XYZ file of C-alpha atoms in Angstrom:
701
model
C -68.397 -79.837 30.545
C -69.181 -80.878 33.555
C -70.339 -84.819 34.153
C -74.100 -85.366 35.414
C -72.316 -87.665 38.137
C -75.344 -90.345 40.340
C -76.579 -88.587 43.362
C -74.418 -92.194 44.557
C -71.038 -89.582 44.325
C -72.006 -87.226 45.310
C -72.726 -88.554 48.859
C -69.408 -89.600 48.276
C -67.628 -86.679 47.913
C -69.572 -84.973 50.729
C -71.048 -87.185 52.993
C -69.918 -89.040 56.380
C -67.850 -92.034 56.559
C -70.987 -94.339 56.773
C -73.624 -92.385 53.962
C -70.577 -93.352 52.277
C -69.633 -96.623 51.938
C -73.743 -97.284 50.999
C -73.394 -95.142 48.013
C -70.654 -97.210 47.795
C -72.918 -100.551 48.550
C -75.225 -98.928 46.448
C -73.592 -98.228 42.854
C -72.686 -101.924 43.611
C -68.989 -101.849 44.638
C -68.228 -105.191 46.849
C -66.633 -103.398 50.515
C -64.057 -104.682 53.093
C -62.904 -102.610 56.667
C -59.908 -101.685 56.977
C -57.442 -99.784 59.073
C -55.963 -96.982 58.433
C -53.732 -97.708 55.626
C -53.900 -101.201 54.099
C -50.721 -102.849 55.674
C -53.013 -102.578 59.091
C -56.208 -104.437 57.373
C -58.708 -106.067 60.071
C -60.716 -107.970 58.955
C -60.290 -109.871 55.063
C -64.202 -110.071 53.987
C -66.701 -109.466 50.929
C -69.527 -107.270 52.689
C -73.048 -108.023 50.641
C -75.326 -107.151 53.343
C -76.350 -103.489 53.310
C -76.929 -103.717 58.114
C -73.414 -105.754 57.868
C -72.151 -102.386 56.139
C -74.360 -100.012 58.289
C -73.581 -101.651 61.668
C -69.532 -102.021 60.416
C -69.423 -98.709 59.021
C -70.347 -97.263 62.031
C -67.011 -97.280 64.137
C -65.307 -94.590 63.447
C -61.755 -96.660 63.466
C -63.417 -98.990 60.635
C -62.504 -97.220 56.917
C -63.660 -98.771 53.663
C -61.714 -100.036 51.191
C -63.341 -101.742 47.595
C -61.916 -104.517 46.679
C -61.368 -104.689 43.050
C -61.916 -107.811 41.165
C -64.979 -108.073 42.977
C -66.595 -104.701 41.966
C -65.036 -104.749 38.168
C -63.261 -102.242 38.962
C -59.572 -100.730 37.232
C -58.007 -97.823 40.212
C -55.772 -95.767 38.413
C -53.014 -94.804 41.411
C -50.329 -91.928 40.610
C -47.851 -91.231 42.951
C -45.794 -89.477 39.394
C -48.324 -86.819 38.221
C -45.711 -85.706 35.729
C -45.323 -89.412 34.537
C -48.497 -90.035 33.639
C -49.117 -86.429 31.713
C -46.055 -87.111 29.919
C -46.679 -91.098 29.012
C -50.266 -89.768 28.017
C -48.758 -86.944 25.698
C -46.231 -88.908 23.866
C -48.636 -91.461 22.730
C -50.978 -88.696 22.100
C -53.687 -90.605 24.388
C -56.489 -89.147 26.045
C -57.089 -89.639 29.811
C -61.328 -90.118 29.801
C -63.167 -87.775 33.040
C -64.220 -90.087 35.602
C -65.023 -90.492 39.533
C -61.149 -88.911 40.940
C -59.712 -89.511 44.592
C -56.803 -87.343 46.226
C -55.344 -89.345 48.334
C -53.500 -88.268 51.939
C -50.193 -88.140 50.571
C -51.281 -86.198 47.398
C -51.537 -88.752 44.640
C -54.043 -89.128 42.564
C -56.466 -91.981 41.715
C -58.582 -92.485 38.968
C -61.645 -95.370 39.283
C -63.059 -96.923 35.637
C -65.585 -99.899 35.187
C -63.344 -102.863 34.220
C -64.013 -104.216 30.650
C -65.344 -107.812 30.484
C -62.307 -110.129 30.131
C -59.337 -107.701 29.384
C -55.901 -108.725 31.720
C -54.194 -104.721 32.991
C -50.542 -105.079 34.000
C -49.764 -103.994 37.247
C -48.023 -100.343 36.174
C -48.682 -97.780 33.788
C -44.774 -96.501 33.705
C -42.419 -95.414 37.022
C -45.000 -93.917 39.317
C -48.220 -95.072 38.145
C -49.421 -98.347 39.520
C -52.690 -100.301 38.032
C -54.498 -102.226 40.974
C -57.462 -104.912 39.459
C -56.643 -106.883 41.434
C -56.454 -105.806 45.117
C -57.887 -103.579 47.439
C -58.221 -99.414 47.477
C -58.905 -97.422 50.246
C -61.761 -94.906 49.066
C -62.534 -92.090 50.301
C -63.487 -90.225 53.128
C -61.337 -92.750 54.966
C -58.115 -92.082 57.190
C -54.749 -92.615 54.951
C -51.013 -93.203 56.603
C -48.922 -90.048 55.022
C -45.595 -90.624 54.959
C -43.755 -92.727 58.082
C -45.136 -89.659 60.280
C -48.742 -87.950 59.413
C -52.103 -89.123 58.548
C -55.432 -87.688 56.331
C -58.301 -88.398 55.015
C -59.202 -89.266 51.193
C -60.805 -86.944 49.412
C -63.439 -87.089 46.351
C -62.184 -83.551 44.130
C -63.936 -84.882 40.138
C -67.923 -85.843 41.255
C -67.945 -87.967 37.776
C -69.320 -91.268 37.202
C -66.865 -93.759 37.204
C -66.055 -93.935 32.980
C -65.090 -96.975 31.563
C -61.329 -97.675 30.946
C -59.996 -97.194 27.970
C -58.548 -99.494 26.321
C -54.776 -98.269 25.970
C -54.658 -99.757 29.633
C -54.307 -103.085 29.141
C -51.212 -102.000 27.558
C -51.366 -103.290 24.293
C -49.851 -101.268 21.291
C -52.425 -101.511 19.235
C -54.968 -99.927 21.128
C -51.920 -96.192 20.978
C -53.389 -93.722 18.821
C -51.066 -92.009 16.725
C -50.689 -88.234 17.701
C -53.052 -85.371 15.792
C -51.287 -84.335 12.384
C -52.212 -80.839 13.171
C -51.669 -80.910 16.844
C -48.748 -82.219 15.708
C -47.570 -79.583 13.432
C -48.965 -76.499 15.611
C -46.015 -74.116 16.704
C -46.456 -73.754 20.445
C -47.249 -69.912 21.192
C -44.059 -67.905 23.595
C -44.828 -68.936 27.543
C -45.073 -65.644 28.523
C -46.800 -64.561 25.312
C -49.781 -67.133 27.045
C -49.038 -65.889 29.917
C -50.009 -62.245 29.132
C -52.910 -63.460 26.942
C -53.924 -65.195 30.123
C -53.837 -61.819 32.332
C -56.624 -60.348 30.474
C -58.872 -62.748 31.812
C -60.590 -63.713 34.747
C -60.789 -66.997 36.329
C -64.124 -65.952 38.087
C -65.744 -67.324 34.791
C -68.623 -70.292 35.017
C -67.288 -73.716 35.397
C -67.802 -74.232 31.542
C -66.226 -71.453 30.306
C -63.374 -71.483 32.871
C -62.953 -75.542 31.809
C -62.329 -73.824 28.176
C -59.885 -72.009 29.178
C -57.870 -74.644 31.012
C -58.365 -76.980 27.367
C -57.162 -74.165 25.108
C -53.999 -73.595 27.872
C -53.221 -77.062 26.892
C -53.515 -77.325 23.198
C -51.484 -74.523 23.153
C -49.146 -76.210 24.635
C -49.598 -79.694 24.091
C -50.843 -80.609 27.222
C -46.754 -79.632 28.259
C -46.356 -79.223 32.158
C -44.936 -75.739 31.627
C -48.486 -74.863 30.808
C -49.595 -76.907 33.442
C -47.572 -74.205 35.804
C -49.354 -71.879 33.685
C -53.353 -72.088 34.456
C -52.340 -73.106 38.148
C -50.919 -69.555 38.439
C -53.514 -67.701 36.429
C -56.354 -69.985 38.817
C -54.728 -69.744 41.710
C -55.671 -67.936 44.803
C -58.603 -66.090 43.477
C -62.295 -68.211 42.501
C -60.740 -71.174 39.635
C -59.658 -73.996 40.018
C -57.679 -75.310 42.836
C -54.214 -76.336 42.133
C -55.178 -79.421 42.762
C -58.274 -79.681 40.447
C -56.399 -78.442 37.712
C -53.385 -80.779 38.040
C -56.069 -83.456 38.849
C -57.707 -82.751 35.443
C -54.775 -81.145 32.932
C -54.203 -85.489 31.662
C -57.824 -85.647 30.727
C -58.429 -82.450 29.150
C -57.434 -83.606 25.950
C -60.613 -85.202 25.337
C -62.650 -81.547 24.767
C -59.968 -80.513 21.787
C -62.080 -81.906 19.645
C -64.960 -79.473 21.135
C -63.409 -76.948 22.348
C -64.654 -74.413 19.692
C -61.367 -71.880 20.605
C -58.418 -70.831 20.919
C -56.579 -68.744 23.936
C -56.680 -65.624 21.765
C -59.695 -65.937 20.914
C -61.334 -66.463 24.152
C -58.439 -63.060 25.445
C -59.970 -60.863 22.503
C -63.763 -61.270 24.103
C -62.247 -60.074 27.037
C -60.152 -57.043 26.569
C -57.310 -58.028 25.584
C -54.148 -56.397 23.149
C -53.884 -58.695 20.596
C -51.477 -56.862 18.494
C -49.607 -55.060 21.183
C -48.821 -58.580 23.288
C -47.214 -60.336 19.843
C -45.480 -57.623 19.032
C -43.558 -57.955 22.713
C -43.237 -62.031 21.588
C -41.510 -60.870 18.533
C -38.798 -58.594 20.335
C -37.904 -61.036 22.634
C -37.600 -63.776 19.854
C -35.414 -61.492 18.139
C -33.699 -60.149 20.591
C -30.086 -61.712 21.825
C -29.356 -61.440 25.480
C -25.613 -61.766 27.637
C -25.083 -62.275 30.833
C -21.852 -60.146 31.955
C -21.042 -59.286 35.635
C -23.968 -60.916 36.876
C -26.739 -58.765 34.673
C -28.487 -59.067 31.267
C -26.910 -56.380 29.054
C -29.282 -55.548 25.180
C -26.288 -56.375 22.557
C -26.516 -57.142 18.965
C -30.282 -56.048 19.272
C -32.039 -56.275 15.637
C -35.118 -54.788 15.016
C -35.804 -54.332 11.537
C -38.029 -56.405 10.970
C -40.661 -55.672 13.067
C -43.774 -55.025 12.961
C -44.623 -51.245 14.321
C -47.804 -52.487 15.665
C -47.246 -50.046 18.996
C -44.653 -47.791 19.875
C -42.270 -48.733 21.954
C -38.962 -46.408 23.968
C -35.748 -48.272 24.507
C -36.502 -47.826 28.299
C -40.179 -50.098 27.609
C -38.123 -52.869 26.245
C -35.024 -53.213 28.049
C -37.711 -53.105 30.792
C -40.387 -56.165 29.384
C -36.404 -58.192 28.427
C -35.596 -57.872 31.959
C -39.065 -59.267 33.413
C -37.760 -62.607 32.428
C -34.805 -65.415 31.678
C -32.902 -65.921 28.394
C -36.231 -67.342 26.050
C -34.343 -69.444 23.655
C -34.438 -72.421 25.542
C -37.783 -73.808 25.445
C -39.276 -73.801 29.101
C -42.567 -71.832 29.356
C -41.349 -69.154 32.261
C -44.314 -67.804 34.838
C -43.314 -64.026 34.563
C -42.569 -62.441 37.653
C -42.390 -58.496 37.126
C -39.125 -56.453 37.843
C -36.847 -59.632 38.472
C -33.512 -60.076 36.610
C -33.091 -63.582 37.826
C -35.877 -65.644 38.200
C -36.582 -69.151 39.803
C -36.328 -72.379 37.129
C -39.895 -73.760 36.075
C -40.762 -76.221 39.196
C -39.514 -79.649 39.045
C -41.382 -82.710 39.264
C -40.879 -83.023 43.461
C -41.447 -79.041 43.175
C -44.859 -79.719 42.284
C -46.464 -82.755 44.172
C -44.714 -80.621 47.742
C -47.554 -77.651 46.104
C -49.909 -80.391 46.023
C -49.014 -81.088 49.234
C -49.312 -77.827 50.380
C -52.809 -77.723 48.525
C -53.651 -80.436 50.944
C -52.859 -78.606 54.516
C -53.742 -74.909 53.040
C -56.433 -73.764 55.415
C -57.741 -69.841 54.104
C -58.888 -67.767 57.150
C -61.800 -67.063 55.978
C -62.452 -70.449 56.674
C -60.879 -71.423 59.742
C -63.185 -72.295 62.929
C -62.535 -71.359 66.532
C -61.642 -74.811 68.602
C -63.964 -74.717 71.240
C -63.390 -77.975 72.584
C -60.330 -80.150 73.881
C -59.856 -82.823 73.278
C -57.869 -84.452 76.378
C -56.363 -87.524 77.950
C -55.972 -85.965 80.508
C -57.512 -82.494 80.823
C -55.098 -79.657 80.881
C -52.006 -82.109 80.868
C -52.106 -84.302 78.634
C -53.780 -83.993 74.707
C -55.584 -87.016 72.648
C -53.492 -88.264 71.127
C -50.594 -86.791 71.316
C -46.732 -86.667 72.516
C -45.434 -85.807 75.240
C -41.888 -86.231 76.728
C -41.159 -86.752 81.083
C -37.838 -85.705 81.589
C -35.851 -85.368 85.222
C -32.838 -86.550 86.414
C -32.597 -90.151 88.313
C -34.640 -90.615 91.355
C -36.582 -87.957 90.436
C -39.645 -90.350 90.203
C -40.387 -89.655 86.697
C -41.219 -93.386 87.028
C -43.742 -93.155 90.007
C -45.675 -90.357 87.972
C -45.847 -91.587 84.733
C -47.418 -94.446 86.546
C -50.071 -92.223 88.209
C -50.797 -90.771 85.266
C -51.260 -94.193 83.131
C -53.636 -95.982 85.827
C -55.654 -92.660 85.925
C -56.099 -93.744 82.769
C -56.379 -97.635 82.821
C -59.180 -96.591 85.902
C -61.148 -93.424 84.630
C -59.621 -92.062 87.661
C -58.949 -88.247 88.172
C -55.345 -87.589 88.207
C -55.332 -85.062 90.928
C -58.075 -82.851 90.346
C -57.892 -83.131 86.337
C -60.700 -85.527 84.876
C -59.267 -88.216 82.941
C -60.472 -89.223 79.218
C -60.308 -93.843 80.284
C -59.344 -96.217 78.050
C -55.848 -99.221 78.782
C -52.595 -97.918 78.850
C -49.688 -100.186 77.611
C -46.785 -99.461 79.889
C -43.310 -100.468 78.151
C -40.512 -100.479 80.926
C -37.617 -101.115 79.411
C -35.828 -99.969 82.226
C -35.945 -100.934 85.766
C -38.022 -103.938 85.018
C -36.787 -105.671 88.486
C -38.605 -103.079 91.079
C -41.704 -102.862 88.254
C -44.097 -104.791 89.914
C -43.344 -103.292 92.893
C -44.478 -100.075 91.662
C -47.698 -101.381 90.374
C -48.508 -103.963 94.116
C -47.855 -100.640 95.980
C -50.882 -98.221 94.198
C -54.091 -97.696 96.353
C -56.786 -99.553 95.707
C -58.143 -102.145 93.043
C -55.541 -101.918 90.144
C -57.426 -101.521 86.685
C -56.998 -104.851 84.001
C -56.447 -101.560 81.453
C -53.243 -101.108 82.649
C -50.704 -103.571 80.495
C -46.470 -103.122 81.350
C -44.299 -104.746 79.200
C -41.411 -106.024 80.578
C -38.827 -106.019 78.038
C -36.728 -103.503 75.761
C -37.365 -102.079 72.343
C -35.293 -101.066 69.245
C -37.188 -98.434 67.820
C -33.859 -97.245 65.522
C -32.709 -100.631 64.003
C -35.423 -101.373 61.997
C -39.481 -101.613 61.945
C -39.841 -104.422 62.946
C -40.428 -103.903 67.080
C -42.208 -100.091 66.288
C -44.496 -102.756 64.355
C -45.184 -105.061 67.127
C -45.875 -102.473 69.307
C -49.228 -101.321 67.280
C -50.145 -105.249 66.307
C -49.185 -106.229 70.556
C -51.998 -102.763 71.160
C -54.685 -104.409 68.573
C -54.660 -107.330 71.093
C -54.995 -106.160 73.452
C -57.761 -103.536 72.309
C -59.392 -106.600 71.870
C -59.752 -107.463 75.267
C -59.309 -103.925 77.261
C -60.861 -101.701 74.728
C -58.832 -99.053 73.013
C -55.276 -98.238 73.644
C -55.246 -94.712 74.590
C -52.003 -93.879 76.023
C -48.610 -95.886 75.696
C -45.352 -94.746 78.129
C -41.428 -96.074 77.080
C -39.944 -95.801 80.179
C -37.144 -94.771 79.066
C -36.115 -93.409 75.511
C -32.556 -94.588 76.186
C -33.982 -98.038 76.137
C -35.156 -97.715 73.255
C -32.147 -96.540 71.161
C -31.046 -99.438 69.325
C -27.861 -98.813 68.693
C -28.657 -95.268 67.912
C -26.805 -92.273 69.156
C -29.996 -89.788 71.166
C -27.165 -87.344 71.075
C -26.912 -87.027 66.942
C -30.445 -85.066 65.228
C -30.416 -87.966 62.374
C -30.732 -90.291 64.754
C -33.297 -88.950 67.167
C -35.498 -88.001 64.231
C -35.371 -91.902 63.535
C -36.710 -93.139 66.707
C -39.417 -89.915 67.007
C -40.900 -90.836 63.567
C -41.211 -94.690 64.324
C -43.300 -93.183 67.925
C -44.983 -91.090 65.454
C -45.841 -93.538 63.743
C -47.191 -95.931 66.326
C -49.182 -92.299 67.940
C -50.894 -92.075 64.123
C -51.898 -96.080 63.846
C -53.012 -96.803 67.248
C -54.713 -92.765 67.846
C -53.338 -92.989 71.410
C -51.066 -90.321 73.322
C -47.680 -91.345 73.678
C -45.564 -90.588 76.941
C -41.942 -90.965 77.024
C -39.751 -90.384 79.700
C -36.216 -89.089 79.420
C -33.244 -88.288 81.382
C -30.966 -84.349 82.099
C -28.097 -84.789 81.704
C -25.402 -83.594 84.148
C -26.275 -79.879 84.161
C -29.738 -80.663 84.792
C -29.885 -76.848 84.075
C -30.183 -77.797 80.683
C -33.166 -79.291 80.177
C -33.708 -82.775 78.586
C -30.864 -84.721 77.469
C -29.756 -85.027 74.134
C -30.494 -84.016 71.074
C -33.067 -81.165 70.384
C -35.410 -82.797 68.075
C -37.540 -84.487 71.213
C -39.031 -81.079 73.112
C -39.332 -79.698 69.363
C -41.589 -82.711 68.050
C -43.097 -83.326 71.777
C -47.083 -81.405 71.913
C -46.051 -81.019 75.590
C -42.898 -81.194 77.713
C -43.332 -82.268 81.527
C -40.181 -81.512 83.672
C -39.984 -83.785 87.220
C -37.556 -81.854 89.759
C -36.445 -83.310 93.408
C -35.860 -81.696 96.554
C -35.744 -83.778 99.737
C -39.105 -85.497 100.015
C -40.778 -83.510 97.887
C -41.175 -83.185 93.495
C -42.670 -80.551 91.673
C -43.843 -81.405 88.280
C -44.374 -78.539 85.607
C -45.361 -77.850 82.011
C -41.314 -76.520 80.493
C -43.781 -76.408 76.751
C -47.889 -76.765 76.331
C -48.544 -76.702 71.952
C -52.139 -76.340 72.376
C -53.244 -75.929 76.373
C -51.973 -73.287 79.194
C -48.793 -73.209 80.649
C -48.613 -72.122 85.022
C -50.434 -75.445 86.297
C -47.126 -77.305 88.676
C -48.044 -80.442 90.583
C -46.477 -81.073 94.112
C -46.481 -85.074 95.086
C -44.540 -86.959 97.973
C -43.684 -90.740 97.735
C -45.729 -92.240 100.625
C -43.898 -95.425 101.516
C -46.457 -98.559 101.205
C -45.653 -101.464 103.166
C -45.786 -105.261 100.923
C -44.915 -108.009 103.264
C -41.426 -110.180 104.462
C -38.924 -111.428 101.977
C -37.742 -114.489 102.652
C -34.880 -112.842 106.209
C -38.353 -111.799 107.013
C -37.030 -108.033 106.404
C -39.902 -105.120 105.099
C -40.531 -105.201 101.892
C -41.374 -102.002 100.323
C -42.148 -99.705 97.338
C -43.845 -96.301 97.083
C -46.905 -94.129 95.167
C -47.782 -90.823 94.837
C -49.729 -88.866 96.798
C -50.299 -84.714 96.257
C -49.553 -82.465 99.039
C -52.794 -80.834 99.324
C -53.561 -77.358 97.407
C -50.287 -77.623 95.542
C -52.559 -79.295 92.475
C -53.860 -76.018 91.545
C -54.029 -76.315 88.043
C -53.208 -72.940 86.905
C -52.686 -69.388 89.634
C -54.129 -67.207 87.042
C -57.281 -65.714 88.630
C -60.727 -66.572 86.800
C -62.727 -63.094 87.135
C -62.101 -59.673 88.292
C -63.449 -60.920 92.035
C -61.257 -63.509 91.830
C -58.521 -61.219 90.542
C -59.507 -58.570 93.153
C -59.437 -60.989 96.152
C -55.239 -61.557 94.606
C -55.177 -58.195 94.616
C -56.506 -57.267 98.909
C -55.413 -59.355 100.378
C -51.191 -59.211 100.747
C -51.430 -55.641 101.729
C -54.514 -56.701 104.097
C -52.032 -60.033 106.069
C -49.451 -57.521 105.778
C -51.459 -55.417 107.797
C -53.332 -56.780 109.865
C -51.944 -60.725 109.484
C -51.210 -62.928 112.457
C -48.212 -65.011 112.010
C -48.277 -68.834 112.606
C -45.562 -71.479 111.581
C -47.296 -74.324 109.076
C -46.375 -77.993 110.226
C -43.210 -80.237 108.904
C -44.027 -83.489 106.706
C -45.291 -83.197 102.840
C -46.226 -80.063 103.477
C -43.086 -77.741 103.471
C -42.975 -76.126 106.812
C -42.655 -72.271 107.676
C -43.513 -68.680 108.917
C -46.620 -67.215 106.880
C -49.312 -64.981 108.057
C -53.333 -65.716 108.689
C -56.468 -63.756 108.565
C -59.500 -63.909 109.225
C -62.065 -64.820 106.198
C -65.145 -62.336 107.433
C -62.701 -59.438 108.398
C -60.983 -59.953 105.090
C -64.856 -60.101 102.435
C -65.397 -56.715 104.876
C -62.127 -55.305 103.843
C -62.801 -55.689 100.155
C -66.254 -54.487 100.570
C -66.109 -51.294 101.628
C -63.584 -50.146 99.148
C -64.655 -47.602 96.078
C -65.758 -49.401 93.172
C -64.176 -47.610 90.340
C -60.972 -49.350 91.847
C -61.837 -52.487 89.667
C -63.133 -54.173 86.879
C -67.010 -54.648 88.226
C -68.712 -54.568 91.551
C -67.504 -56.272 94.953
C -70.577 -57.758 96.166
C -70.524 -60.345 99.406
C -70.818 -63.645 97.264
C -68.955 -63.056 94.895
C -66.469 -62.412 97.701
C -67.320 -65.853 98.859
C -67.481 -67.729 95.773
C -63.827 -65.903 94.608
C -62.527 -67.271 97.675
C -63.739 -70.690 97.400
C -62.417 -70.860 93.744
C -59.261 -70.131 95.365
C -58.905 -72.482 97.426
C -59.918 -75.613 96.090
C -57.803 -74.161 93.126
C -55.336 -74.583 95.620
C -54.161 -70.645 94.834
C -54.905 -70.407 98.664
C -55.034 -71.993 101.374
C -57.352 -71.801 104.667
C -58.122 -73.872 107.479
C -61.655 -73.064 109.263
C -62.331 -69.467 109.176
C -58.778 -68.260 108.769
C -57.541 -67.645 105.318
C -53.717 -67.577 103.738
C -51.486 -67.313 101.286
C -49.709 -70.475 99.381
C -46.275 -71.073 101.093
C-alpha cells in the first residue's frame, strides 16, 4: 500500500534545506526565497537557474517558498482535521494518497498536481483552504507557530504528488454518493472494536498495519471516534505515530475496495476469542444503567436472550459494565480499565493539542547531549534568548547594558566573557536626552553596528510597533549584518496603556517581544525597575521573570555596583560582576562648564565567571589556603578606590605550595605535584577567585 515515491521526494523528506530546494527544482516546481513566514518574504522572484538556487538556499536564514500557480500544483491546507474528515465522509469522497507535509502549528498540507484549465475555490470548508495561486512554505523550512514560537515543516507522507481529485474544484457533479453497502452496514460497538484491536500487535509490517487502519476506518465509517481508537491502538509502540494516522485517515476510504479483510477476520488470525468478545458486546447492549448518587448501579438487567457463549458470573458482568460509560450513545469510547467515570471522547480542539504534543515529543532514547552552547555573551546570554536586567533607579543598568551592547557590536570581550559579534539595536525609550553622551563616553573606537533608537515604542496596544522593529532590523541587517541583540530600555516605557502589574497585560507585551525575538533569531534584553521593596525583585507581574531564560540583578553600594544572575535556564549560576563607573570628560558647555558622562570599568579580579573550583588541585588549594593564611599569613590593608578596602591575610605563594605538597595524598582525590599546584593557583588568580601581587596571594576580599 506504500507508494513508490521518487528519489526527489525522499531527499526532501530527509535532506538539508539546500538539498530539498534542489530536489523541488528538479521536480519542476518554481521556487521563491522567503523568510520564516510568508508575511516576511524577502524577495518575490521565480528562480529558474539551478546555480542561483544553490547559492541562495545555502543561507540558513532563507526558507523555501513554492509558487503554486507557476508550479501547476494545488495545496490543500488543513488546519481543522475533523472538518476535512467530515467533508470527505459526508460526501462519500476519497482523498488520494499524495505528498503530505505537517506545518509547525500542527496543520497538514496535501500537495496535488493541478488539473489543466481547472479553477479552484479559495476554501473547501471552514478550516480547510485551497492554495492554487499563492506561495506555500515548503518542508523542511522554518515557520512560525502562533505569536511566540517557531518550528520546521516536515514530510509525513513520502509519496509522489498525485493528480488533484476532481471534487476539489467544488463542482457538484463531481461528488460521488456514498457506497450503498457501506451506508447500510451496522457499525460495531466501540468497545468491541477496541477488544478486537487489543488482540492485534501494532508491531507489524507496513502493509499489515495499513490493513488494520483500513479495517477500523471501514467499521466506523471514517468517524472521529474510529480515528481515536486507531491512534490509541498504535500509540507508544512500534506502529504509526498519532500524526501519521491523523494524516492518513481521510485517504483510507480509497483502500476499502482492496482491503479484503474485516477487523474481526484480522483479529481472529491473531488469536482473538470472537465468541467471547461478541457475547460481552451483547451484554453491554442489553444492560440498562442508571446513575444514582454518582455511582453506576445495575437496574433491570435482562439476560434472557444472551447467547450462552461463555460462563459469566454476576461479578464478571458488573466488572465489565463499570469499565465503560453508558453505551446507549453513539460515541465510540476507548475503555479505561477500572474507571467508574471517564472523560468523554476528545474534542477537535483536544485533538489539535494532541498533534502539538506529538510534534514536540522527544523519546528518551532519542535524546542527545547538548555539548555546545550557543552563546551571545559566553556564560551570560544565550542566543537567541530573552533576558531581563533589573535594578533600582540609578543603579547603573543602562551603563551595563550599553557595555554589553557595544561588546556584541564590536566583537570584543565583555570583561572576561567572549562574545558573538552582531549588529545591535538599542531602544532608548527612557532617558533619551543623555543617551548620546553615554555613547560618546564609550572608550576606544565606537562600532557602527550599535544603533540607538531614541523613541518610545508601544508593544501593548497593537502589533504595529513590533512589526516596525522587525522591518527596521531587517533594514539594519542589509548594511551592518544580522542583528544579534535588541535592548529595550525600559519595559515601562514600552507598555502603552497596559498595566505591568497585570499578568494578562504583561503576557500581551511579552508575546510581542517573543515574536520579535523568534522572527529575527535575536537575543532580547529587557531593562526593568525594582519596586519600592528592592528585595522582592523586579516590579510588576511575575510573568516577566517566568518567561525569561536569563534574569540579571543590578545592586549598587556607594561607588561599587554588583551584577549577578538570579536565573539561568541553561547556563550556570554563581558568577558576579563588580564594576564602577569611570567618569569621562566630554568637553565644555556654553557656560564653560565641564560636561561628563561615564562608562563601566570592571573591578580587577572581581569579574570571575564562577567561584567553583575546576579540578581536584584547585579544590585542594581552596580547602587548604584559609587554614594556612590563618596560621602563617600577614595582615594587610587594601587601598581605597574602586577596590573595596579592608584587612586581609596575605601569604607567600612558594611557602603555601610547599605546605600543600607536604600533606598526605589520601586527603585529596588525586596526587598534588609542584606543577598542578602552581597551575591551580594561576588558574584561580586568573578567574579572580584568588588575588595576588608579586609572590604573595590572598583570598578575595
